[in-house]
Amino acid sequence: MRVGIGRARSPRAAHLGPERRRPQVLDAAREIAVEHGIAEVSMAAIADRLGVTRPVVYACYDGRKALLTALLDREERLLFEGIVSAFPDKPNFDDPEQLIVQGFDVLLGTAAAHSDSWKIVFATDTDPALADRIGRARALVTDQATGLVRSALTSAGTNDVERKVPVLVEIFVATGEAAVRALMKYGDDWTPNDLAKLVGRMIFSAAGSA
């Protein structure tokens, strides 16, 4: 039932220009998506939650797709910057197993710290308005993972590295997504660090014997 999803929590909001209003609009969209699912995010629901009229929301974004694209841009940037900033400037490839475990530790630690952002990114899988964005986001992650996997396999002395890298990167990225989903579901039983050790060692063992 959709009635009341965007119900305002305060009296009618004071007037703000579009530039100052946009962050509030995106925050409201994220709240609705996390609480009720991304399908329930609409211009009307956001206006209701913020205590403004729909034209105020349309002054910030010209439609639902533009709004959700801006929201996904913001959440992806937050997650990506968190992951990249946590890696050392000069990774130690002398211990490729630890490097892969560290990669999953950074990923899962960022997921735990920004769980709402991950929920938004995952939720767009089923939203037709953003289907093309998911492919581009995964391509970016794949590109980042390729260098890590190639260096780790080379350091481990793996044979036929260049032929194996694309396949193993696909598995690496898919495993990363699965690990984040598992953390979201079983986070009461697993810390990010413990789950990173389990998944990272599993991936290194499989890659090392490939």
Short mmCIF file of C-alpha atoms in Angstrom, two decimals:
data_model
loop_
_atom_site.label_atom_id
_atom_site.label_comp_id
_atom_site.label_asym_id
_atom_site.label_seq_id
_atom_site.Cartn_x
_atom_site.Cartn_y
_atom_site.Cartn_z
CA MET A 1 0.00 0.00 0.00
CA ARG A 2 1.52 3.29 -1.08
CA VAL A 3 -0.49 5.73 0.98
CA GLY A 4 1.67 7.59 3.46
CA ILE A 5 5.05 6.43 2.09
CA GLY A 6 6.24 9.97 1.64
CA ARG A 7 4.32 11.43 4.54
CA ALA A 8 5.98 14.63 5.71
CA ARG A 9 7.45 14.58 9.20
CA SER A 10 7.30 18.34 9.73
CA PRO A 11 5.23 21.38 8.71
CA ARG A 12 5.58 22.80 5.21
CA ALA A 13 9.26 23.43 4.52
CA ALA A 14 10.73 26.88 4.07
CA HIS A 15 11.52 28.04 0.55
CA LEU A 16 14.93 26.99 -0.77
CA GLY A 17 16.37 27.31 -4.27
CA PRO A 18 16.96 24.13 -6.37
CA GLU A 19 20.69 24.02 -5.62
CA ARG A 20 20.13 23.95 -1.86
CA ARG A 21 17.10 21.69 -2.17
CA ARG A 22 18.70 18.92 -4.29
CA PRO A 23 20.59 17.21 -1.43
CA GLN A 24 17.37 17.12 0.60
CA VAL A 25 15.49 15.63 -2.35
CA LEU A 26 18.12 12.90 -2.75
CA ASP A 27 18.14 12.18 0.98
CA ALA A 28 14.36 11.80 0.93
CA ALA A 29 14.55 9.51 -2.11
CA ARG A 30 17.13 7.33 -0.36
CA GLU A 31 15.02 7.09 2.79
CA ILE A 32 11.95 6.02 0.81
CA ALA A 33 13.97 3.48 -1.22
CA VAL A 34 15.50 1.92 1.89
CA GLU A 35 12.23 1.83 3.83
CA HIS A 36 9.83 0.78 1.07
CA GLY A 37 11.84 -0.21 -2.02
CA ILE A 38 13.05 1.82 -4.96
CA ALA A 39 9.82 1.20 -6.88
CA GLU A 40 8.06 3.43 -4.36
CA VAL A 41 10.29 6.42 -5.03
CA SER A 42 8.22 9.01 -6.88
CA MET A 43 8.21 12.77 -7.21
CA ALA A 44 4.94 12.89 -5.25
CA ALA A 45 6.27 10.71 -2.42
CA ILE A 46 9.37 12.88 -2.12
CA ALA A 47 7.34 16.09 -2.09
CA ASP A 48 5.10 14.64 0.60
CA ARG A 49 8.04 13.60 2.75
CA LEU A 50 9.73 16.98 2.45
CA GLY A 51 6.53 18.94 2.99
CA VAL A 52 6.74 20.74 -0.34
CA THR A 53 4.72 20.76 -3.55
CA ARG A 54 5.62 18.57 -6.52
CA PRO A 55 6.75 21.56 -8.65
CA VAL A 56 9.45 22.20 -6.04
CA VAL A 57 10.81 18.67 -6.58
CA TYR A 58 10.53 19.02 -10.37
CA ALA A 59 12.53 22.24 -10.16
CA CYS A 60 15.40 20.12 -8.81
CA TYR A 61 15.07 17.17 -11.23
CA ASP A 62 12.90 17.04 -14.33
CA GLY A 63 11.62 13.52 -13.69
CA ARG A 64 11.99 10.26 -11.80
CA LYS A 65 14.74 8.85 -14.01
CA ALA A 66 16.89 11.98 -13.67
CA LEU A 67 16.37 11.95 -9.91
CA LEU A 68 17.24 8.26 -9.51
CA THR A 69 20.27 8.67 -11.77
CA ALA A 70 21.51 11.52 -9.58
CA LEU A 71 20.88 9.42 -6.47
CA LEU A 72 22.78 6.46 -7.88
CA ASP A 73 25.63 8.76 -8.96
CA ARG A 74 25.93 10.07 -5.42
CA GLU A 75 25.73 6.68 -3.71
CA GLU A 76 28.18 5.04 -6.13
CA ARG A 77 30.64 7.89 -5.68
CA LEU A 78 30.39 7.58 -1.90
CA LEU A 79 31.07 3.83 -2.06
CA PHE A 80 33.80 4.00 -4.68
CA GLU A 81 35.69 6.77 -2.90
CA GLY A 82 35.43 4.85 0.37
CA ILE A 83 36.86 1.70 -1.18
CA VAL A 84 39.68 3.43 -3.08
CA SER A 85 40.74 5.59 -0.14
CA ALA A 86 41.12 2.54 2.09
CA PHE A 87 43.70 0.82 -0.12
CA PRO A 88 47.41 1.53 0.47
CA ASP A 89 49.14 3.68 -2.14
CA LYS A 90 51.67 0.90 -2.75
CA PRO A 91 50.08 -2.55 -2.32
CA ASN A 92 52.38 -5.37 -1.24
CA PHE A 93 52.22 -7.95 -4.02
CA ASP A 94 54.71 -10.18 -2.18
CA ASP A 95 51.73 -11.66 -0.32
CA PRO A 96 48.97 -12.01 -2.96
CA GLU A 97 46.66 -13.96 -0.66
CA GLN A 98 46.72 -11.20 1.95
CA LEU A 99 46.22 -8.61 -0.78
CA ILE A 100 43.01 -10.31 -1.98
CA VAL A 101 41.79 -10.71 1.59
CA GLN A 102 42.53 -7.03 2.15
CA GLY A 103 40.50 -6.15 -0.95
CA PHE A 104 37.46 -7.97 0.38
CA ASP A 105 38.04 -6.47 3.83
CA VAL A 106 37.95 -2.96 2.35
CA LEU A 107 34.87 -3.78 0.27
CA LEU A 108 32.94 -5.30 3.18
CA GLY A 109 34.05 -2.64 5.63
CA THR A 110 32.77 0.05 3.28
CA ALA A 111 29.53 -1.91 2.80
CA ALA A 112 29.00 -2.07 6.56
CA ALA A 113 29.69 1.64 6.98
CA HIS A 114 27.35 2.64 4.13
CA SER A 115 24.75 -0.11 4.14
CA ASP A 116 21.95 2.17 2.92
CA SER A 117 24.03 3.14 -0.11
CA TRP A 118 24.61 -0.52 -0.98
CA LYS A 119 20.91 -1.22 -0.66
CA ILE A 120 20.22 1.56 -3.16
CA VAL A 121 22.80 0.25 -5.64
CA PHE A 122 21.52 -3.31 -5.38
CA ALA A 123 17.90 -2.21 -5.59
CA THR A 124 18.46 -0.63 -9.02
CA ASP A 125 18.99 -4.13 -10.45
CA THR A 126 15.23 -4.44 -10.83
CA ASP A 127 14.39 -0.87 -11.82
CA PRO A 128 13.99 -0.47 -15.61
CA ALA A 129 14.76 3.25 -15.44
CA LEU A 130 18.32 2.50 -14.31
CA ALA A 131 19.13 -0.82 -15.96
CA ASP A 132 21.82 0.69 -18.22
CA ARG A 133 23.58 2.28 -15.24
CA ILE A 134 24.19 -1.07 -13.57
CA GLY A 135 26.24 -2.31 -16.50
CA ARG A 136 28.44 0.78 -16.45
CA ALA A 137 28.95 0.59 -12.69
CA ARG A 138 29.99 -3.05 -12.89
CA ALA A 139 32.35 -2.27 -15.78
CA LEU A 140 34.08 0.31 -13.57
CA VAL A 141 34.48 -2.19 -10.74
CA THR A 142 35.71 -4.83 -13.20
CA ASP A 143 38.35 -2.45 -14.53
CA GLN A 144 39.63 -1.76 -11.01
CA ALA A 145 39.66 -5.45 -10.12
CA THR A 146 41.58 -6.49 -13.24
CA GLY A 147 44.83 -4.86 -12.14
CA LEU A 148 44.58 -6.35 -8.67
CA VAL A 149 43.88 -9.88 -9.90
CA ARG A 150 46.56 -9.75 -12.62
CA SER A 151 49.24 -8.58 -10.18
CA ALA A 152 48.23 -11.11 -7.54
CA LEU A 153 48.33 -14.03 -10.00
CA THR A 154 51.64 -12.91 -11.46
CA SER A 155 53.17 -12.67 -7.99
CA ALA A 156 51.86 -16.14 -7.16
CA GLY A 157 53.52 -17.60 -10.27
CA THR A 158 50.25 -18.63 -11.95
CA ASN A 159 50.62 -19.93 -15.50
CA ASP A 160 48.80 -18.43 -18.52
CA VAL A 161 47.82 -15.34 -16.56
CA GLU A 162 46.42 -13.20 -19.40
CA ARG A 163 44.00 -15.89 -20.56
CA LYS A 164 42.80 -16.55 -17.03
CA VAL A 165 42.49 -12.95 -15.80
CA PRO A 166 39.18 -12.02 -17.54
CA VAL A 167 37.45 -15.17 -16.27
CA LEU A 168 38.79 -14.83 -12.75
CA VAL A 169 37.89 -11.13 -12.62
CA GLU A 170 34.29 -11.97 -13.52
CA ILE A 171 34.25 -14.48 -10.68
CA PHE A 172 35.99 -12.00 -8.35
CA VAL A 173 33.45 -9.24 -9.02
CA ALA A 174 30.46 -11.59 -8.75
CA THR A 175 31.88 -12.96 -5.51
CA GLY A 176 32.31 -9.43 -4.18
CA GLU A 177 28.65 -8.67 -4.84
CA ALA A 178 27.61 -11.95 -3.24
CA ALA A 179 29.81 -11.22 -0.22
CA VAL A 180 28.18 -7.82 0.28
CA ARG A 181 24.71 -9.34 0.00
CA ALA A 182 25.72 -12.02 2.51
CA LEU A 183 26.98 -9.36 4.92
CA MET A 184 23.70 -7.48 4.60
CA LYS A 185 21.78 -10.69 5.35
CA TYR A 186 24.02 -12.38 7.92
CA GLY A 187 25.76 -9.38 9.45
CA ASP A 188 24.69 -10.39 12.94
CA ASP A 189 26.84 -13.53 12.67
CA TRP A 190 29.78 -12.18 10.64
CA THR A 191 32.03 -9.16 10.97
CA PRO A 192 33.32 -7.64 7.72
CA ASN A 193 36.83 -8.77 8.59
CA ASP A 194 35.88 -12.39 9.31
CA LEU A 195 33.82 -12.66 6.14
CA ALA A 196 36.64 -11.06 4.12
CA LYS A 197 39.07 -13.72 5.36
CA LEU A 198 36.70 -16.53 4.44
CA VAL A 199 35.88 -15.22 0.97
CA GLY A 200 39.35 -13.88 0.16
CA ARG A 201 41.12 -17.11 1.06
CA MET A 202 38.57 -19.11 -0.91
CA ILE A 203 39.11 -16.97 -4.01
CA PHE A 204 42.91 -17.07 -3.71
CA SER A 205 42.90 -20.83 -3.23
CA ALA A 206 40.75 -21.34 -6.31
CA ALA A 207 42.78 -18.88 -8.41
CA GLY A 208 46.12 -20.27 -7.26
CA SER A 209 45.18 -23.80 -8.31
CA ALA A 210 43.66 -22.70 -11.64
#
